[in-house]
Coordinates of C-alpha atoms in Angstrom, one line a residue:
M1 CA 122.5 2.6 144.3
Q2 CA 119.0 1.0 144.4
A3 CA 118.6 -2.4 142.7
A4 CA 117.1 -2.0 139.2
I5 CA 116.3 -3.6 135.9
H6 CA 118.4 -2.2 133.0
I7 CA 116.8 -2.9 129.6
N8 CA 116.6 -1.6 126.1
Q9 CA 113.6 0.7 126.5
L10 CA 112.5 0.4 122.8
G11 CA 112.6 -3.4 122.6
Y12 CA 114.2 -6.2 120.6
R13 CA 113.9 -7.8 117.2
P14 CA 112.6 -11.4 117.4
Q15 CA 115.7 -13.0 115.8
D16 CA 118.3 -11.2 117.9
R17 CA 120.0 -12.3 121.0
K18 CA 118.1 -10.6 123.8
R19 CA 119.6 -9.9 127.2
F20 CA 118.9 -7.6 130.1
Y21 CA 120.7 -6.7 133.3
V22 CA 119.8 -6.3 136.9
S23 CA 121.9 -4.4 139.4
G24 CA 122.2 -5.3 143.1
C25 CA 120.3 -8.6 143.2
G26 CA 120.4 -12.0 141.6
G27 CA 117.7 -14.7 141.6
S28 CA 115.0 -15.6 139.2
F29 CA 113.1 -13.7 136.5
A30 CA 110.0 -14.4 134.4
V31 CA 108.4 -13.0 131.2
F32 CA 104.6 -12.7 131.1
R33 CA 102.0 -12.0 128.3
A34 CA 99.5 -9.2 128.6
D35 CA 96.9 -11.8 129.9
G36 CA 99.2 -12.8 132.7
S37 CA 100.3 -16.1 131.3
E38 CA 104.0 -17.0 131.7
V39 CA 106.1 -17.2 128.6
F40 CA 109.6 -17.8 129.9
A41 CA 111.4 -18.1 133.2
G42 CA 115.1 -18.2 134.1
E43 CA 117.9 -17.5 136.5
L44 CA 120.0 -14.4 136.5
Q45 CA 123.7 -15.0 136.1
A46 CA 126.3 -12.9 138.0
V47 CA 128.5 -10.8 135.7
G48 CA 130.5 -9.5 138.7
D49 CA 131.7 -6.2 140.2
D50 CA 132.6 -3.7 137.5
K51 CA 134.9 -0.9 138.4
A52 CA 133.6 1.4 135.6
T53 CA 130.1 1.2 137.0
G54 CA 130.7 0.5 140.7
M55 CA 127.9 -2.0 140.6
Q56 CA 127.3 -5.7 141.1
V57 CA 125.5 -6.7 137.9
Y58 CA 123.5 -9.8 136.8
I59 CA 122.4 -10.8 133.4
G60 CA 119.3 -12.5 132.1
D61 CA 118.9 -14.0 128.6
I62 CA 115.4 -13.9 127.0
S63 CA 116.5 -14.9 123.5
D64 CA 114.0 -17.7 123.4
V65 CA 111.1 -15.2 123.5
I66 CA 110.6 -14.6 119.8
E67 CA 106.8 -14.0 119.3
V68 CA 105.9 -10.5 118.4
G69 CA 104.2 -8.7 121.3
T70 CA 104.5 -6.6 124.4
Y71 CA 105.4 -8.4 127.6
Q72 CA 106.1 -7.8 131.3
L73 CA 109.5 -8.7 132.6
T74 CA 109.5 -9.4 136.3
V75 CA 112.4 -9.8 138.8
P76 CA 110.9 -10.9 142.1
G77 CA 114.1 -10.3 144.1
I78 CA 113.8 -6.6 143.6
G79 CA 110.0 -6.4 143.3
Q80 CA 110.1 -4.7 139.9
S81 CA 108.5 -5.3 136.5
V82 CA 109.2 -3.5 133.2
S83 CA 107.5 -3.5 129.8
L84 CA 109.3 -5.5 127.1
A85 CA 108.5 -5.1 123.4
I86 CA 109.5 -7.6 120.6
H87 CA 108.9 -6.5 117.0
P88 CA 110.9 -6.8 113.7
D89 CA 110.6 -3.0 113.1
V90 CA 111.4 -1.9 116.7
Y91 CA 114.2 0.4 115.5
A92 CA 112.5 1.9 112.4
N93 CA 111.3 5.1 114.1
L94 CA 114.5 5.5 116.0
H95 CA 116.4 5.2 112.7
K96 CA 114.3 8.0 111.2
G97 CA 114.6 10.2 114.3
L98 CA 118.4 9.9 114.4
Q99 CA 118.5 11.0 110.7
K100 CA 116.1 13.8 111.1
F101 CA 118.2 15.4 113.7
F102 CA 120.5 16.6 110.9
Y103 CA 117.5 18.5 109.3
F104 CA 116.8 20.2 112.7
Q105 CA 120.5 21.3 112.7
R106 CA 120.2 23.1 109.3
C107 CA 121.6 26.6 109.2
G108 CA 120.7 29.5 106.9
V109 CA 117.2 28.3 106.0
E110 CA 113.8 28.5 107.6
L111 CA 112.7 25.3 109.2
S112 CA 109.0 25.3 108.3
A113 CA 106.2 24.0 110.5
E114 CA 105.4 21.5 107.7
H115 CA 108.6 19.7 108.3
A116 CA 109.8 20.8 111.7
G117 CA 106.5 21.0 113.5
E118 CA 106.7 22.8 116.8
F119 CA 110.5 23.0 116.4
S120 CA 110.2 25.4 113.4
H121 CA 112.1 28.6 113.3
A122 CA 113.2 31.4 111.0
A123 CA 116.3 31.4 108.8
C124 CA 119.5 32.1 110.7
H125 CA 123.1 33.1 110.0
V126 CA 122.4 34.2 106.4
E127 CA 124.9 37.1 106.2
K128 CA 128.3 36.8 104.7
A129 CA 131.2 36.0 107.0
H130 CA 134.5 38.0 106.9
V131 CA 137.8 36.2 106.6
Y132 CA 139.8 36.4 109.8
A133 CA 142.3 39.3 109.7
E134 CA 140.7 40.5 106.4
P135 CA 137.6 42.4 107.5
S136 CA 136.9 43.8 104.1
R137 CA 136.8 40.3 102.5
R138 CA 133.4 38.7 102.9
I139 CA 132.3 35.2 101.7
D140 CA 128.9 33.6 101.4
C141 CA 129.1 30.4 103.5
H142 CA 125.4 29.9 104.4
G143 CA 123.9 26.5 104.8
G144 CA 125.2 23.3 106.3
W145 CA 124.5 22.0 109.8
H146 CA 125.1 23.6 113.2
D147 CA 127.7 21.3 114.6
A148 CA 126.4 20.6 118.1
G149 CA 124.7 22.5 120.9
D150 CA 126.2 25.7 119.5
Y151 CA 125.7 27.4 116.1
G152 CA 129.2 27.0 114.8
K153 CA 130.0 25.1 111.6
Y154 CA 133.2 23.2 111.5
V155 CA 134.7 21.3 108.5
V156 CA 136.7 18.7 110.4
P157 CA 133.8 17.0 112.4
A158 CA 131.5 17.7 109.4
A159 CA 133.7 15.4 107.3
K160 CA 133.3 12.6 109.8
A161 CA 129.5 13.0 109.9
V162 CA 129.3 13.0 106.1
A163 CA 131.5 9.9 105.8
D164 CA 129.4 8.0 108.4
L165 CA 126.2 8.7 106.6
L166 CA 127.5 8.0 103.2
L167 CA 128.9 4.7 104.4
A168 CA 125.6 3.8 106.1
Y169 CA 123.9 4.4 102.7
E170 CA 126.5 2.3 100.9
F171 CA 126.3 -0.6 103.3
Y172 CA 122.6 -0.6 103.9
P173 CA 120.7 1.2 101.1
K174 CA 117.4 -0.6 101.9
A175 CA 117.4 1.0 105.4
F176 CA 116.9 4.4 103.7
M177 CA 114.0 3.6 101.5
S178 CA 111.4 5.3 103.8
P179 CA 111.2 9.1 103.9
V180 CA 112.1 10.8 107.2
G181 CA 110.1 14.1 106.6
I182 CA 112.5 16.7 105.1
P183 CA 111.9 19.0 102.2
E184 CA 112.0 17.5 98.7
S185 CA 115.4 17.9 97.1
G186 CA 114.0 17.7 93.5
A187 CA 116.9 15.4 92.5
G188 CA 115.3 12.1 93.3
L189 CA 117.7 11.5 96.2
P190 CA 116.9 9.3 99.2
D191 CA 116.4 11.6 102.2
V192 CA 119.7 10.7 103.7
L193 CA 121.6 11.8 100.5
S194 CA 119.5 14.9 100.2
E195 CA 120.4 15.9 103.7
V196 CA 124.1 15.1 103.2
R197 CA 124.1 17.2 100.1
F198 CA 122.8 20.1 102.1
E199 CA 126.0 19.8 104.2
L200 CA 128.2 19.2 101.1
E201 CA 127.0 22.4 99.4
W202 CA 128.1 24.3 102.5
M203 CA 131.5 22.6 102.6
L204 CA 132.0 23.6 99.0
R205 CA 131.5 27.2 100.0
M206 CA 134.2 26.8 102.6
Q207 CA 136.9 26.2 99.9
D208 CA 139.0 29.2 99.0
E209 CA 138.5 29.8 95.3
Q210 CA 142.1 31.1 94.8
T211 CA 144.1 28.4 96.6
G212 CA 141.9 25.3 97.0
G213 CA 142.5 25.4 100.8
V214 CA 139.6 25.1 103.1
Y215 CA 138.6 27.4 106.0
H216 CA 138.6 25.6 109.3
K217 CA 135.3 26.9 110.5
V218 CA 132.7 29.7 110.4
T219 CA 131.4 30.9 113.8
T220 CA 130.8 34.0 115.8
Y221 CA 133.7 35.2 117.9
R222 CA 132.1 33.7 121.0
F223 CA 129.2 31.4 121.8
P224 CA 125.9 33.2 122.4
P225 CA 124.0 32.6 125.6
L226 CA 122.5 29.1 126.0
S227 CA 118.9 30.5 125.7
T228 CA 119.5 32.0 122.2
M229 CA 117.4 30.8 119.2
P230 CA 119.5 30.4 116.0
E231 CA 117.8 33.4 114.3
D232 CA 118.6 35.6 117.3
D233 CA 122.3 34.8 117.2
R234 CA 123.4 38.0 115.5
G235 CA 127.1 38.1 116.4
E236 CA 129.5 38.8 113.5
L237 CA 130.4 35.7 111.5
V238 CA 134.1 35.1 111.0
L239 CA 135.9 32.5 108.9
S240 CA 138.9 31.1 110.8
P241 CA 142.0 30.6 108.7
I242 CA 142.5 27.7 106.2
S243 CA 143.9 24.7 108.0
Y244 CA 145.5 21.4 106.9
A245 CA 143.1 19.3 108.9
A246 CA 140.0 21.0 107.3
T247 CA 141.5 20.8 103.8
A248 CA 142.5 17.1 104.0
T249 CA 139.3 15.9 105.6
F250 CA 137.3 18.0 103.0
A251 CA 139.2 16.3 100.2
A252 CA 138.4 12.9 101.7
A253 CA 134.7 13.5 102.3
L254 CA 134.2 15.2 98.9
A255 CA 135.9 12.4 97.0
H256 CA 133.7 9.9 98.9
A257 CA 130.6 12.0 97.9
A258 CA 131.7 12.1 94.2
R259 CA 131.4 8.3 94.0
I260 CA 127.9 8.2 95.7
Y261 CA 126.3 11.1 93.8
R262 CA 127.6 10.1 90.4
A263 CA 124.5 7.8 90.0
F264 CA 122.1 10.7 90.8
D265 CA 123.7 14.0 89.5
A266 CA 126.9 13.6 87.4
D267 CA 127.5 17.4 87.4
F268 CA 127.4 17.6 91.2
A269 CA 129.6 14.6 91.5
T270 CA 132.2 16.2 89.2
R271 CA 132.1 19.4 91.3
C272 CA 132.8 17.3 94.4
L273 CA 135.7 15.4 92.8
N274 CA 137.3 18.5 91.4
A275 CA 137.1 20.3 94.7
A276 CA 138.5 17.2 96.5
A277 CA 141.5 17.1 94.0
R278 CA 142.2 20.8 94.5
A279 CA 142.1 20.4 98.3
Y280 CA 144.5 17.5 98.1
E281 CA 146.9 19.5 96.0
W282 CA 146.8 22.2 98.5
C283 CA 147.8 19.7 101.2
T284 CA 150.8 18.4 99.1
S285 CA 152.2 21.9 98.9
H286 CA 151.7 22.9 102.5
D287 CA 153.2 21.8 105.8
A288 CA 150.9 19.8 108.1
E289 CA 150.6 22.5 110.7
P290 CA 148.0 22.1 113.6
F291 CA 145.2 24.6 113.8
H292 CA 144.8 26.9 116.8
N293 CA 142.1 29.4 117.4
P294 CA 143.2 32.8 116.2
D295 CA 143.2 35.6 118.7
G296 CA 139.7 36.7 119.7
V297 CA 138.0 33.6 118.5
A298 CA 136.8 31.5 121.4
T299 CA 134.5 28.9 119.8
G300 CA 135.3 25.2 119.4
E301 CA 138.9 24.7 118.2
Y302 CA 138.9 21.1 116.8
G303 CA 142.6 21.2 116.9
D304 CA 144.7 18.1 116.1
K305 CA 148.5 17.8 116.5
K306 CA 148.8 14.6 114.4
L307 CA 147.8 15.1 110.7
S308 CA 149.3 12.2 108.8
D309 CA 146.1 10.2 109.3
E310 CA 144.1 13.0 107.6
H311 CA 146.4 12.9 104.6
Y312 CA 146.1 9.1 104.5
W313 CA 142.3 9.3 104.5
A314 CA 142.3 11.9 101.7
A315 CA 144.7 9.9 99.5
A316 CA 142.7 6.6 100.1
S317 CA 139.4 8.3 99.4
L318 CA 140.7 9.8 96.1
L319 CA 142.2 6.4 95.2
Q320 CA 138.9 4.8 95.6
A321 CA 137.2 7.5 93.6
T322 CA 139.7 7.7 90.7
G323 CA 142.0 4.7 90.8
E324 CA 144.9 7.0 90.1
D325 CA 148.4 5.7 91.0
R326 CA 149.5 9.0 92.6
Y327 CA 147.0 8.5 95.3
H328 CA 148.0 4.9 95.8
Q329 CA 151.7 6.0 96.2
A330 CA 150.6 8.5 98.8
C331 CA 148.8 5.7 100.7
L332 CA 151.9 3.5 100.6
Q333 CA 154.0 6.4 101.8
A334 CA 151.6 6.9 104.7
F335 CA 151.9 3.2 105.7
A336 CA 155.7 3.4 105.5
T337 CA 155.7 6.5 107.7
G338 CA 153.2 5.2 110.2
G339 CA 152.6 7.0 113.5
F340 CA 148.8 6.8 113.4
S341 CA 146.0 4.3 114.0
L342 CA 144.7 2.5 111.0
T343 CA 141.4 1.7 112.6
E344 CA 140.1 4.8 114.5
L345 CA 136.9 6.5 113.4
G346 CA 137.0 9.7 115.4
W347 CA 136.9 13.3 114.2
A348 CA 140.6 13.7 115.1
D349 CA 141.9 10.2 114.5
V350 CA 140.5 9.4 111.1
G351 CA 142.8 6.6 109.9
G352 CA 140.0 4.1 110.0
Y353 CA 138.2 5.9 107.2
G354 CA 141.3 5.7 105.1
T355 CA 141.5 2.0 105.7
I356 CA 137.8 1.5 104.8
A357 CA 138.4 3.4 101.5
Y358 CA 141.5 1.3 100.7
L359 CA 139.8 -2.0 101.5
R360 CA 136.8 -1.0 99.3
A361 CA 138.7 0.4 96.4
D362 CA 139.1 -1.6 93.2
R363 CA 141.5 -4.4 94.0
A364 CA 143.2 -3.8 90.7
V365 CA 144.6 -0.5 91.9
T366 CA 145.6 -1.7 95.4
Q367 CA 148.5 -3.8 96.6
A368 CA 147.5 -7.3 97.8
Q369 CA 150.0 -7.4 100.7
V370 CA 148.9 -4.0 102.0
W371 CA 145.2 -4.9 101.5
E372 CA 145.6 -8.0 103.6
H373 CA 147.6 -6.2 106.2
L374 CA 144.8 -3.7 106.6
R375 CA 142.1 -6.4 106.7
K376 CA 143.9 -8.2 109.4
A377 CA 144.4 -5.0 111.4
W378 CA 140.7 -4.3 111.2
L379 CA 139.7 -7.8 112.3
T380 CA 142.3 -7.8 115.1
E381 CA 140.8 -4.6 116.5
A382 CA 137.3 -6.1 116.1
D383 CA 138.3 -9.2 118.1
R384 CA 139.8 -6.9 120.8
L385 CA 136.5 -5.1 121.0
V386 CA 134.5 -8.3 121.3
S387 CA 136.9 -9.5 124.1
L388 CA 136.6 -6.1 125.9
G389 CA 132.8 -6.3 125.7
A390 CA 132.9 -9.7 127.4
C391 CA 134.7 -8.2 130.4
T392 CA 132.4 -5.3 131.1
A393 CA 129.2 -5.2 133.2
F394 CA 126.9 -4.2 130.4
G395 CA 128.6 -6.1 127.6
I396 CA 129.9 -3.0 125.8
P397 CA 133.4 -2.4 124.3
L398 CA 134.3 0.5 126.7
A399 CA 137.0 0.3 129.3
E400 CA 136.9 2.6 132.3
H401 CA 139.3 5.0 130.6
D402 CA 137.1 5.2 127.6
Y403 CA 134.4 7.2 129.4
I404 CA 135.6 10.6 128.0
W405 CA 133.9 13.6 126.4
G406 CA 131.7 12.0 123.7
S407 CA 131.9 8.4 125.1
N408 CA 128.7 7.5 123.3
M409 CA 130.5 8.5 120.0
V410 CA 133.4 6.3 121.0
L411 CA 131.0 3.4 121.7
L412 CA 129.0 3.8 118.5
N413 CA 132.2 4.2 116.4
R414 CA 133.2 0.8 117.8
G415 CA 129.8 -0.6 116.9
M416 CA 130.4 0.7 113.4
H417 CA 133.8 -0.9 113.4
L418 CA 132.4 -4.3 114.3
L419 CA 129.8 -4.2 111.5
I420 CA 132.4 -3.3 109.0
A421 CA 134.5 -6.3 110.3
Y422 CA 131.4 -8.4 109.8
A423 CA 131.4 -7.4 106.1
L424 CA 135.0 -8.5 105.9
E425 CA 134.5 -11.7 107.8
P426 CA 131.0 -12.7 108.9
S427 CA 130.8 -13.5 112.6
D428 CA 127.8 -13.4 114.9
L429 CA 130.1 -12.1 117.6
Y430 CA 130.6 -8.9 115.6
V431 CA 126.9 -8.4 115.1
D432 CA 126.1 -9.1 118.7
G433 CA 128.8 -6.7 119.9
A434 CA 127.4 -4.0 117.6
L435 CA 123.8 -4.6 118.8
Q436 CA 124.9 -4.3 122.4
T437 CA 126.0 -0.7 121.7
I438 CA 122.4 0.0 120.7
H439 CA 121.0 -1.7 123.8
Y440 CA 123.3 0.5 125.9
M441 CA 122.3 3.6 124.1
L442 CA 118.6 2.8 124.7
G443 CA 118.8 2.1 128.4
E444 CA 121.0 -1.0 129.1
N445 CA 123.5 1.1 131.1
A446 CA 124.4 2.0 134.6
L447 CA 121.9 4.9 134.8
Q448 CA 119.0 3.3 133.0
Q449 CA 119.2 6.3 130.7
C450 CA 118.0 6.3 127.1
Y451 CA 120.6 8.7 125.7
V452 CA 118.4 9.7 122.8
S453 CA 115.9 12.5 123.1
G454 CA 112.3 11.6 122.4
Y455 CA 112.7 7.8 122.8
G456 CA 112.3 5.4 125.7
R457 CA 110.9 5.6 129.2
K458 CA 113.8 7.7 130.4
P459 CA 114.8 9.8 127.4
L460 CA 117.2 12.7 127.3
L461 CA 115.2 15.7 128.5
H462 CA 117.6 18.6 129.1
P463 CA 120.4 18.5 126.5
H464 CA 123.0 21.2 126.1
H465 CA 121.4 22.3 122.8
R466 CA 120.6 26.0 122.3
P467 CA 117.3 25.6 120.2
S468 CA 116.0 23.1 122.8
V469 CA 116.8 25.4 125.7
A470 CA 115.6 28.6 123.9
D471 CA 112.3 27.6 122.2
A472 CA 108.9 27.5 123.9
V473 CA 108.5 23.8 123.5
E474 CA 108.8 21.8 126.8
A475 CA 110.4 18.7 125.1
P476 CA 113.8 18.9 123.4
V477 CA 114.3 18.4 119.7
P478 CA 113.9 14.6 119.2
G479 CA 116.5 12.2 117.9
M480 CA 119.6 13.7 119.5
L481 CA 122.3 11.4 121.0
A482 CA 123.9 12.8 124.1
G483 CA 127.7 12.7 124.6
G484 CA 127.4 10.3 127.5
P485 CA 129.3 9.7 130.7
N486 CA 132.6 11.6 131.0
R487 CA 134.9 10.7 133.9
N488 CA 136.9 13.9 133.4
L489 CA 134.1 16.1 134.7
Q490 CA 134.9 19.0 132.3
D491 CA 132.1 21.4 133.2
T492 CA 131.1 23.2 136.4
V493 CA 127.9 21.3 137.0
A494 CA 129.5 17.9 136.5
R495 CA 132.4 18.9 138.9
E496 CA 129.8 20.0 141.5
R497 CA 127.6 16.9 141.3
L498 CA 129.6 14.0 140.1
Q499 CA 132.7 13.9 142.3
N500 CA 133.8 10.4 143.2
Q501 CA 131.2 8.8 140.9
P502 CA 132.3 5.7 138.9
A503 CA 133.2 6.6 135.3
A504 CA 130.1 5.0 133.7
R505 CA 127.8 7.1 136.0
C506 CA 129.5 10.5 135.3
F507 CA 126.5 11.8 133.4
L508 CA 124.0 14.6 134.1
D509 CA 120.8 15.3 132.1
H510 CA 121.3 18.9 132.7
E511 CA 121.4 21.7 130.1
E512 CA 124.6 23.2 131.5
S513 CA 126.6 19.9 131.6
Y514 CA 128.0 20.3 128.1
S515 CA 130.8 17.8 128.8
T516 CA 128.3 15.0 129.3
N517 CA 125.0 15.8 127.5
E518 CA 125.8 18.1 124.6
V519 CA 124.7 16.7 121.2
A520 CA 126.6 16.7 117.9
V521 CA 126.1 15.7 114.3
Y522 CA 129.2 13.5 114.4
W523 CA 127.8 11.6 117.5
N524 CA 124.5 10.9 115.7
S525 CA 126.2 9.8 112.5
P526 CA 127.8 6.6 113.8
A527 CA 124.5 5.8 115.6
V528 CA 122.7 6.1 112.2
F529 CA 125.2 3.6 110.7
V530 CA 124.9 1.0 113.5
V531 CA 121.1 1.2 113.6
S532 CA 120.9 0.9 109.8
H533 CA 122.3 -2.6 110.0
F534 CA 119.3 -3.7 112.2
V535 CA 116.8 -1.9 109.9
G536 CA 118.2 -2.7 106.5
V537 CA 119.2 -6.3 106.6

């Protein structure tokens, strides 16, 4: 691979630690002003060979360059220069773009030119869906967000996305003061809460009125062709059966929402809490059976064999919302039973969300010994992530085996973990580690790829995202985070073109490489959280 400069393509804030990387060659570097005068010079330091990247990497530190401006960074040994920006608001537009992606994913409503610009389109999927195996029973479940590059809507990953955005607002409310350009909600909500409410209203429609259980997903029977606009996807909509995973994560997310919306709309908050309590009661009277696609349904399964962490999250979230002892006892039972991670923030492994809820609940309704155990578990994992980052070529907490489908979600989840650790026990190491996940996302990676559409010198251009493929606009919808490198090569294009590539380089900006460059709401959501820290503090 040719020697190159790997740098955050948007830039850096003046006060942050600022590093860049060079592959294939060491030596000196220098930073110059626009008038050609030198600002800073230094020597690259070897990081070493990295198995995940297959590269010899060197690091340069330009933290002493703090004056706002645009500079040229030059590395004579490879004969290259790149532009370098330093500005306190360098991530402000990115933060808005990552948020607005959720608006572009709206289902069941027209995206008007006023708000969507050239990405506007007609309303889609407005007809009622029939309940699987009950063709005569039809339910209105319009609204919500298309999950990813397809047009399905799935409760389990939706709950993660909702939780990430609500946590981002709780931790960094000042980051959400500026509008992002979505329709007025009429409720005086910040845009992020208005957008989340759009998803929550859909989730409420997914709850069975009779039992309180929650349908797993609403999709067509099969994905439409990649070049299909949302309003042209006219396959029959079907509600897959109620599942334990959907019902438990629904309970957790709706209880979380009840706390946040109470200050804005007490009636809506009450709806959310009552729905969460009903869903939780359904879980207590049903076995934790994994979900499998029913016969004939070939859309995303979001199956999960281990469901004790979902129950833990639901109980902890309801404990935080209500303070009721029955939910605390359920948390204690979950700890005693074990068998799941207390710190993961994925869509399948959700124990970390339960831990966050328990740690942020009223201390009067928690148990001190359990609280301290959870705090230590969170910080121990944060320290592990810091140590892991120190051992990788680009300073990120991803080991070679972590480059899986959605590796960028894994990375941003870990950035989120580090920032929550910082709230528990302030440490510059945690903040630096989280910031490095942003640098990686924006170009400090093995491929010099900005993994966000519409940003950077080498942005994501050909995502696996049906509206971006099908519309008449040359550029893709902006603000979308790609899944990222995936060493498992789980699509035909990746298998054909990426054989024997190191894990961190197993990525293709190709519309058919769904296992590396599809987008998803629950990949954007941890990115919103992490970037919020560097916008709202």
